mmCIF file of C-alpha atoms in Angstrom:
data_model
loop_
_atom_site.group_PDB
_atom_site.id
_atom_site.type_symbol
_atom_site.label_atom_id
_atom_site.label_comp_id
_atom_site.label_asym_id
_atom_site.label_seq_id
_atom_site.Cartn_x
_atom_site.Cartn_y
_atom_site.Cartn_z
ATOM 1 C CA MET A 1 -1.778 -10.738 -14.239
ATOM 2 C CA ILE A 2 -0.126 -9.500 -11.050
ATOM 3 C CA ILE A 3 1.214 -5.960 -11.456
ATOM 4 C CA VAL A 4 3.921 -4.604 -9.131
ATOM 5 C CA THR A 5 4.747 -0.915 -9.051
ATOM 6 C CA GLY A 6 8.116 0.460 -8.042
ATOM 7 C CA ALA A 7 9.719 -2.773 -9.247
ATOM 8 C CA THR A 8 13.223 -1.319 -9.407
ATOM 9 C CA GLY A 9 13.154 -0.110 -5.803
ATOM 10 C CA LYS A 10 14.331 -1.834 -2.643
ATOM 11 C CA LEU A 11 11.047 -3.516 -1.754
ATOM 12 C CA GLY A 12 9.436 -3.785 -5.176
ATOM 13 C CA ARG A 13 12.421 -5.504 -6.801
ATOM 14 C CA ARG A 14 12.753 -8.014 -3.994
ATOM 15 C CA THR A 15 9.031 -8.731 -4.166
ATOM 16 C CA VAL A 16 9.182 -9.443 -7.905
ATOM 17 C CA GLU A 17 12.120 -11.800 -7.411
ATOM 18 C CA ARG A 18 10.260 -13.732 -4.710
ATOM 19 C CA LEU A 19 7.079 -13.729 -6.775
ATOM 20 C CA LEU A 20 8.900 -15.275 -9.738
ATOM 21 C CA GLU A 21 9.734 -18.233 -7.489
ATOM 22 C CA ARG A 22 6.014 -18.849 -7.064
ATOM 23 C CA VAL A 23 4.289 -18.005 -10.359
ATOM 24 C CA PRO A 24 5.264 -18.087 -14.044
ATOM 25 C CA ALA A 25 6.908 -14.934 -15.396
ATOM 26 C CA GLU A 26 4.094 -14.374 -17.874
ATOM 27 C CA ARG A 27 1.725 -13.804 -14.962
ATOM 28 C CA VAL A 28 3.844 -10.901 -13.658
ATOM 29 C CA GLY A 29 3.910 -7.350 -14.904
ATOM 30 C CA VAL A 30 5.805 -4.366 -13.527
ATOM 31 C CA SER A 31 5.160 -0.644 -13.655
ATOM 32 C CA VAL A 32 8.402 1.349 -13.506
ATOM 33 C CA ARG A 33 9.454 4.904 -14.207
ATOM 34 C CA ASP A 34 12.409 3.783 -16.349
ATOM 35 C CA PRO A 35 11.876 0.438 -18.185
ATOM 36 C CA ARG A 36 15.575 0.277 -18.982
ATOM 37 C CA ARG A 37 16.277 -0.446 -15.331
ATOM 38 C CA ALA A 38 14.000 -3.489 -15.550
ATOM 39 C CA ALA A 39 15.391 -4.858 -18.832
ATOM 40 C CA ASP A 40 16.633 -8.004 -17.124
ATOM 41 C CA LEU A 41 13.082 -8.736 -15.924
ATOM 42 C CA ALA A 42 11.792 -8.334 -19.479
ATOM 43 C CA ASP A 43 14.433 -10.801 -20.639
ATOM 44 C CA ARG A 44 13.005 -13.301 -18.150
ATOM 45 C CA GLY A 45 9.486 -12.948 -19.508
ATOM 46 C CA VAL A 46 8.061 -10.316 -17.143
ATOM 47 C CA ARG A 47 5.866 -7.664 -18.790
ATOM 48 C CA VAL A 48 7.627 -4.344 -18.301
ATOM 49 C CA ARG A 49 5.760 -1.117 -18.899
ATOM 50 C CA GLN A 50 6.500 2.489 -18.082
ATOM 51 C CA GLY A 51 4.252 3.925 -15.401
ATOM 52 C CA SER A 52 4.418 6.888 -13.111
ATOM 53 C CA PHE A 53 2.122 7.890 -10.239
ATOM 54 C CA ASP A 54 2.443 11.429 -11.656
ATOM 55 C CA ASP A 55 1.029 10.324 -15.042
ATOM 56 C CA PRO A 56 -2.381 8.612 -14.771
ATOM 57 C CA ALA A 57 -2.392 7.795 -18.496
ATOM 58 C CA SER A 58 0.805 5.813 -18.136
ATOM 59 C CA LEU A 59 -0.668 3.886 -15.204
ATOM 60 C CA ALA A 60 -3.723 2.913 -17.285
ATOM 61 C CA TYR A 61 -1.327 1.344 -19.768
ATOM 62 C CA ALA A 62 0.918 -0.232 -17.126
ATOM 63 C CA PHE A 63 -2.043 -1.744 -15.223
ATOM 64 C CA GLU A 64 -3.833 -3.158 -18.288
ATOM 65 C CA GLY A 65 -5.128 -6.686 -17.650
ATOM 66 C CA ALA A 66 -4.411 -6.567 -13.921
ATOM 67 C CA GLU A 67 -5.961 -9.184 -11.659
ATOM 68 C CA GLN A 68 -4.046 -7.755 -8.694
ATOM 69 C CA VAL A 69 -2.037 -4.571 -8.352
ATOM 70 C CA LEU A 70 0.595 -4.067 -5.672
ATOM 71 C CA LEU A 71 1.057 -0.359 -5.015
ATOM 72 C CA VAL A 72 4.432 0.238 -3.413
ATOM 73 C CA SER A 73 4.084 3.468 -1.445
ATOM 74 C CA LEU A 74 5.856 6.566 -2.700
ATOM 75 C CA ASP A 75 8.925 8.024 -1.040
ATOM 76 C CA ARG A 76 7.107 11.307 -0.453
ATOM 77 C CA VAL A 77 5.148 12.848 2.390
ATOM 78 C CA GLY A 78 1.999 14.838 2.902
ATOM 79 C CA ALA A 79 -0.480 15.914 0.247
ATOM 80 C CA GLU A 80 1.920 15.146 -2.598
ATOM 81 C CA CYS A 81 2.236 11.553 -1.419
ATOM 82 C CA VAL A 82 -1.482 10.954 -1.007
ATOM 83 C CA ALA A 83 -2.240 12.542 -4.391
ATOM 84 C CA GLY A 84 0.133 10.132 -6.085
ATOM 85 C CA HIS A 85 -1.432 7.203 -4.284
ATOM 86 C CA ARG A 86 -4.905 8.419 -5.277
ATOM 87 C CA ALA A 87 -3.877 8.448 -8.929
ATOM 88 C CA ALA A 88 -2.576 4.882 -8.652
ATOM 89 C CA VAL A 89 -5.662 3.646 -6.824
ATOM 90 C CA ASP A 90 -7.940 5.249 -9.429
ATOM 91 C CA ALA A 91 -5.904 3.671 -12.239
ATOM 92 C CA ALA A 92 -6.144 0.226 -10.639
ATOM 93 C CA VAL A 93 -9.905 0.576 -10.352
ATOM 94 C CA LYS A 94 -10.233 1.677 -14.003
ATOM 95 C CA ALA A 95 -8.031 -1.246 -15.070
ATOM 96 C CA GLY A 96 -10.536 -3.632 -13.504
ATOM 97 C CA ALA A 97 -8.170 -5.023 -10.890
ATOM 98 C CA GLY A 98 -9.741 -7.665 -8.688
ATOM 99 C CA ARG A 99 -7.693 -6.635 -5.643
ATOM 100 C CA ILE A 100 -5.408 -3.748 -4.737
ATOM 101 C CA LEU A 101 -2.576 -4.325 -2.292
ATOM 102 C CA TYR A 102 -0.656 -1.474 -0.734
ATOM 103 C CA THR A 103 2.567 -1.296 1.258
ATOM 104 C CA SER A 104 1.394 0.503 4.383
ATOM 105 C CA GLN A 105 3.121 0.622 7.775
ATOM 106 C CA MET A 106 2.465 -0.840 11.187
ATOM 107 C CA GLY A 107 1.843 2.575 12.746
ATOM 108 C CA ALA A 108 -0.663 3.787 10.124
ATOM 109 C CA ALA A 109 -3.099 6.110 11.906
ATOM 110 C CA HIS A 110 -4.581 9.553 11.337
ATOM 111 C CA ASP A 111 -3.222 10.745 14.679
ATOM 112 C CA SER A 112 0.282 9.324 14.330
ATOM 113 C CA ARG A 113 3.210 11.540 15.326
ATOM 114 C CA PHE A 114 4.935 10.354 12.096
ATOM 115 C CA GLN A 115 3.711 12.053 8.918
ATOM 116 C CA ALA A 116 4.284 8.983 6.746
ATOM 117 C CA CYS A 117 1.943 6.953 8.929
ATOM 118 C CA ARG A 118 -0.730 9.620 8.549
ATOM 119 C CA ASP A 119 -0.242 9.391 4.778
ATOM 120 C CA HIS A 120 -0.623 5.609 4.964
ATOM 121 C CA ALA A 121 -3.865 5.988 6.902
ATOM 122 C CA ALA A 122 -5.208 8.413 4.303
ATOM 123 C CA THR A 123 -4.291 5.982 1.513
ATOM 124 C CA GLU A 124 -6.000 3.130 3.310
ATOM 125 C CA ASP A 125 -9.125 5.307 3.357
ATOM 126 C CA LEU A 126 -8.869 5.707 -0.412
ATOM 127 C CA LEU A 127 -8.625 1.938 -0.802
ATOM 128 C CA ALA A 128 -11.634 1.324 1.411
ATOM 129 C CA ALA A 129 -13.673 3.799 -0.631
ATOM 130 C CA THR A 130 -13.109 1.907 -3.907
ATOM 131 C CA GLY A 131 -15.496 -0.913 -3.015
ATOM 132 C CA LEU A 132 -12.899 -3.381 -4.310
ATOM 133 C CA PRO A 133 -11.170 -6.046 -2.258
ATOM 134 C CA TRP A 134 -8.006 -4.525 -0.834
ATOM 135 C CA THR A 135 -5.147 -5.349 1.474
ATOM 136 C CA ALA A 136 -2.913 -2.941 3.351
ATOM 137 C CA LEU A 137 0.370 -4.592 4.230
ATOM 138 C CA ARG A 138 1.128 -3.125 7.632
ATOM 139 C CA ASN A 139 4.886 -3.516 7.307
ATOM 140 C CA GLY A 140 7.157 -3.225 10.313
ATOM 141 C CA PHE A 141 9.446 -0.226 10.358
ATOM 142 C CA TYR A 142 12.211 -0.892 7.825
ATOM 143 C CA ALA A 143 15.482 -1.932 9.393
ATOM 144 C CA ALA A 144 17.187 -0.020 6.609
ATOM 145 C CA SER A 145 16.045 3.212 8.279
ATOM 146 C CA ALA A 146 17.820 2.315 11.512
ATOM 147 C CA LEU A 147 20.937 1.448 9.541
ATOM 148 C CA GLN A 148 20.912 4.911 8.013
ATOM 149 C CA PHE A 149 20.704 6.487 11.451
ATOM 150 C CA LEU A 150 23.678 4.343 12.488
ATOM 151 C CA GLU A 151 25.931 5.170 9.568
ATOM 152 C CA SER A 152 28.095 7.696 11.388
ATOM 153 C CA ALA A 153 28.101 5.555 14.551
ATOM 154 C CA ARG A 154 29.636 2.717 12.558
ATOM 155 C CA HIS A 155 32.850 4.773 12.452
ATOM 156 C CA THR A 156 32.669 6.781 15.684
ATOM 157 C CA GLY A 157 31.095 4.278 18.093
ATOM 158 C CA GLU A 158 28.683 6.975 19.312
ATOM 159 C CA ILE A 159 24.974 6.619 18.656
ATOM 160 C CA ALA A 160 23.864 10.222 19.133
ATOM 161 C CA LEU A 161 20.138 10.424 18.420
ATOM 162 C CA PRO A 162 16.988 11.809 20.062
ATOM 163 C CA ALA A 163 15.184 9.914 22.777
ATOM 164 C CA ASP A 164 13.301 7.003 21.262
ATOM 165 C CA GLY A 165 11.322 3.897 22.147
ATOM 166 C CA PRO A 166 11.334 0.246 21.069
ATOM 167 C CA VAL A 167 10.812 -0.289 17.340
ATOM 168 C CA ALA A 168 10.092 -3.599 15.584
ATOM 169 C CA TRP A 169 12.781 -3.126 12.940
ATOM 170 C CA THR A 170 11.991 -5.434 9.993
ATOM 171 C CA GLY A 171 14.013 -6.475 6.966
ATOM 172 C CA HIS A 172 13.084 -5.808 3.345
ATOM 173 C CA ASP A 173 13.851 -9.402 2.335
ATOM 174 C CA ASP A 174 11.377 -10.898 4.767
ATOM 175 C CA LEU A 175 8.670 -8.386 3.871
ATOM 176 C CA ALA A 176 9.172 -9.034 0.158
ATOM 177 C CA GLU A 177 8.861 -12.775 0.696
ATOM 178 C CA ALA A 178 5.633 -12.315 2.655
ATOM 179 C CA THR A 179 4.225 -9.951 0.042
ATOM 180 C CA ALA A 180 4.984 -12.424 -2.723
ATOM 181 C CA ALA A 181 3.283 -15.196 -0.755
ATOM 182 C CA ILE A 182 0.118 -13.085 -0.406
ATOM 183 C CA LEU A 183 0.128 -12.088 -4.081
ATOM 184 C CA ALA A 184 0.525 -15.721 -5.085
ATOM 185 C CA GLY A 185 -2.482 -16.724 -2.999
ATOM 186 C CA ALA A 186 -0.783 -18.424 -0.064
ATOM 187 C CA ALA A 187 -2.722 -16.154 2.294
ATOM 188 C CA ARG A 188 -5.410 -13.512 2.022
ATOM 189 C CA PHE A 189 -6.194 -10.507 4.186
ATOM 190 C CA GLU A 190 -9.161 -8.194 3.882
ATOM 191 C CA GLY A 191 -8.178 -4.630 4.769
ATOM 192 C CA PRO A 192 -5.124 -4.060 6.982
ATOM 193 C CA THR A 193 -2.960 -7.037 7.884
ATOM 194 C CA PRO A 194 -1.702 -7.545 11.431
ATOM 195 C CA PRO A 195 1.669 -5.853 11.917
ATOM 196 C CA LEU A 196 4.267 -7.644 9.781
ATOM 197 C CA THR A 197 7.248 -7.330 12.070
ATOM 198 C CA GLY A 198 10.633 -8.661 12.959
ATOM 199 C CA PRO A 199 11.019 -10.824 16.059
ATOM 200 C CA ALA A 200 11.761 -8.099 18.609
ATOM 201 C CA ALA A 201 11.313 -4.385 19.289
ATOM 202 C CA LEU A 202 14.551 -2.590 20.156
ATOM 203 C CA ASP A 203 15.415 0.935 21.189
ATOM 204 C CA PHE A 204 18.794 2.448 20.386
ATOM 205 C CA ASP A 205 20.128 1.561 23.846
ATOM 206 C CA ALA A 206 19.619 -2.112 22.892
ATOM 207 C CA VAL A 207 21.076 -1.441 19.445
ATOM 208 C CA ALA A 208 24.224 -0.032 21.063
ATOM 209 C CA GLU A 209 24.580 -3.221 23.088
ATOM 210 C CA LEU A 210 24.109 -5.330 19.943
ATOM 211 C CA ALA A 211 26.709 -3.341 18.010
ATOM 212 C CA THR A 212 29.184 -3.696 20.877
ATOM 213 C CA GLU A 213 28.657 -7.440 21.059
ATOM 214 C CA MET A 214 28.846 -7.841 17.301
ATOM 215 C CA THR A 215 32.022 -5.814 16.666
ATOM 216 C CA GLY A 216 33.882 -6.132 19.974
ATOM 217 C CA ARG A 217 34.143 -2.325 19.967
ATOM 218 C CA PRO A 218 32.350 -0.126 22.505
ATOM 219 C CA PHE A 219 29.261 1.716 21.268
ATOM 220 C CA THR A 220 27.683 4.340 23.449
ATOM 221 C CA ARG A 221 24.175 5.782 23.279
ATOM 222 C CA THR A 222 23.905 9.533 23.688
ATOM 223 C CA VAL A 223 20.500 11.207 23.775
ATOM 224 C CA LEU A 224 20.425 14.386 21.676
ATOM 225 C CA PRO A 225 17.839 17.091 22.373
ATOM 226 C CA ASP A 226 15.288 17.212 19.592
ATOM 227 C CA ASP A 227 16.315 20.737 18.597
ATOM 228 C CA THR A 228 19.959 19.717 18.293
ATOM 229 C CA PHE A 229 19.108 16.757 16.071
ATOM 230 C CA HIS A 230 16.925 18.954 13.904
ATOM 231 C CA GLU A 231 19.668 21.564 13.545
ATOM 232 C CA GLN A 232 22.215 18.894 12.661
ATOM 233 C CA ALA A 233 19.927 17.454 9.992
ATOM 234 C CA LEU A 234 19.557 20.902 8.455
ATOM 235 C CA ALA A 235 23.309 21.481 8.627
ATOM 236 C CA HIS A 236 23.878 18.237 6.719
ATOM 237 C CA GLY A 237 21.671 19.460 3.894
ATOM 238 C CA ALA A 238 18.286 17.994 4.745
ATOM 239 C CA PRO A 239 15.393 20.254 3.679
ATOM 240 C CA GLY A 240 13.224 21.497 6.537
ATOM 241 C CA PRO A 241 10.323 19.103 5.862
ATOM 242 C CA ILE A 242 12.700 16.128 5.798
ATOM 243 C CA ALA A 243 14.362 17.185 9.036
ATOM 244 C CA ASP A 244 10.892 17.426 10.574
ATOM 245 C CA LEU A 245 10.028 13.981 9.229
ATOM 246 C CA LEU A 246 13.151 12.386 10.634
ATOM 247 C CA LEU A 247 12.584 13.902 14.044
ATOM 248 C CA SER A 248 8.973 12.729 14.035
ATOM 249 C CA ILE A 249 10.134 9.115 13.812
ATOM 250 C CA PHE A 250 11.595 9.456 17.294
ATOM 251 C CA ALA A 251 8.513 11.220 18.642
ATOM 252 C CA ALA A 252 6.339 8.367 17.350
ATOM 253 C CA ALA A 253 8.700 5.761 18.764
ATOM 254 C CA ARG A 254 8.563 7.442 22.170
ATOM 255 C CA ASP A 255 4.774 7.155 21.992
ATOM 256 C CA GLY A 256 5.041 3.422 21.377
ATOM 257 C CA GLU A 257 3.704 3.486 17.829
ATOM 258 C CA PHE A 258 6.183 0.895 16.525
ATOM 259 C CA THR A 259 6.518 -1.366 19.561
ATOM 260 C CA THR A 260 4.140 -4.202 18.606
ATOM 261 C CA VAL A 261 5.709 -7.539 17.666
ATOM 262 C CA ASP A 262 3.454 -9.995 15.847
ATOM 263 C CA SER A 263 3.872 -13.562 14.566
ATOM 264 C CA THR A 264 2.087 -13.041 11.206
ATOM 265 C CA LEU A 265 5.261 -12.351 9.211
ATOM 266 C CA ALA A 266 6.885 -15.526 10.563
ATOM 267 C CA GLU A 267 3.789 -17.511 9.614
ATOM 268 C CA LEU A 268 3.788 -16.119 6.063
ATOM 269 C CA ILE A 269 7.451 -16.887 5.385
ATOM 270 C CA GLY A 270 7.564 -20.128 7.326
ATOM 271 C CA ARG A 271 10.484 -19.167 9.580
ATOM 272 C CA GLU A 272 11.585 -16.615 12.112
ATOM 273 C CA PRO A 273 12.167 -13.234 10.458
ATOM 274 C CA ALA A 274 15.714 -11.919 10.513
ATOM 275 C CA SER A 275 16.662 -10.180 13.724
ATOM 276 C CA PHE A 276 17.929 -6.628 13.705
ATOM 277 C CA GLY A 277 21.309 -7.948 14.795
ATOM 278 C CA HIS A 278 21.431 -10.047 11.648
ATOM 279 C CA GLU A 279 20.465 -7.086 9.482
ATOM 280 C CA LEU A 280 23.134 -4.948 11.178
ATOM 281 C CA GLU A 281 25.848 -7.564 10.816
ATOM 282 C CA ARG A 282 25.083 -8.180 7.147
ATOM 283 C CA ALA A 283 25.012 -4.442 6.327
ATOM 284 C CA TRP A 284 28.231 -3.614 8.114
ATOM 285 C CA ALA A 285 30.035 -6.639 6.691
ATOM 286 C CA ALA A 286 29.165 -5.448 3.190
ATOM 287 C CA ALA A 287 30.225 -1.851 3.856
#
């Protein structure tokens, strides 16, 4: 059985849907905090069990009978994040999983400027130490993150953000399709995959040009000092650690941590991944 954690989240849910196009529902199980949110999957024959990275006993139950476990990374940072991942990795080992897959990030490194990438690197170390076959899906930076940064600009036309660098913004749909292909056996990677990225790396200057072309309205790119951005994030209610995290994305981008563009994602899904322009147009059309 293929077990997917976080199956009611943005990436986990899409992955399950794509996986069901490739394997019978009885081969798929999901581990979710609230099984009620996955009731429709249960109706389709998917095994739905409650599981939380904060409750190892629940994971032992949720992972029972696993041939493969996909661990979708937690939306946390630092020691709390890695501790949750450790609990999930340990549970997968105890369940006898033949392979553990993990949604890492293209910039995963112990010396990354971005805390989340340091957490991914630490989790990859945990996987390597299990002695089991494992795969770290080095996902391109989610396009959804850029869209969040652009939310106010959608109304004002001003993209006021810290200095950045090119980022290979990548869509959830394409990453979910690639993940499902790997889980279903269409491809196999030992350890980290190559970067699974969209077709181009863009900075916010290029994004401003795209938005102008797409909407016919002028969009301007203003570079905010880091301190100003941090103060604004705090003023809008972000806790200090989250404000730090957001700012570190730009520091890492300036250092070129998310610049690489690779063909592996296209090869896995059999087509060119969606461009950031496509992701932007679809998001703003639905807003």
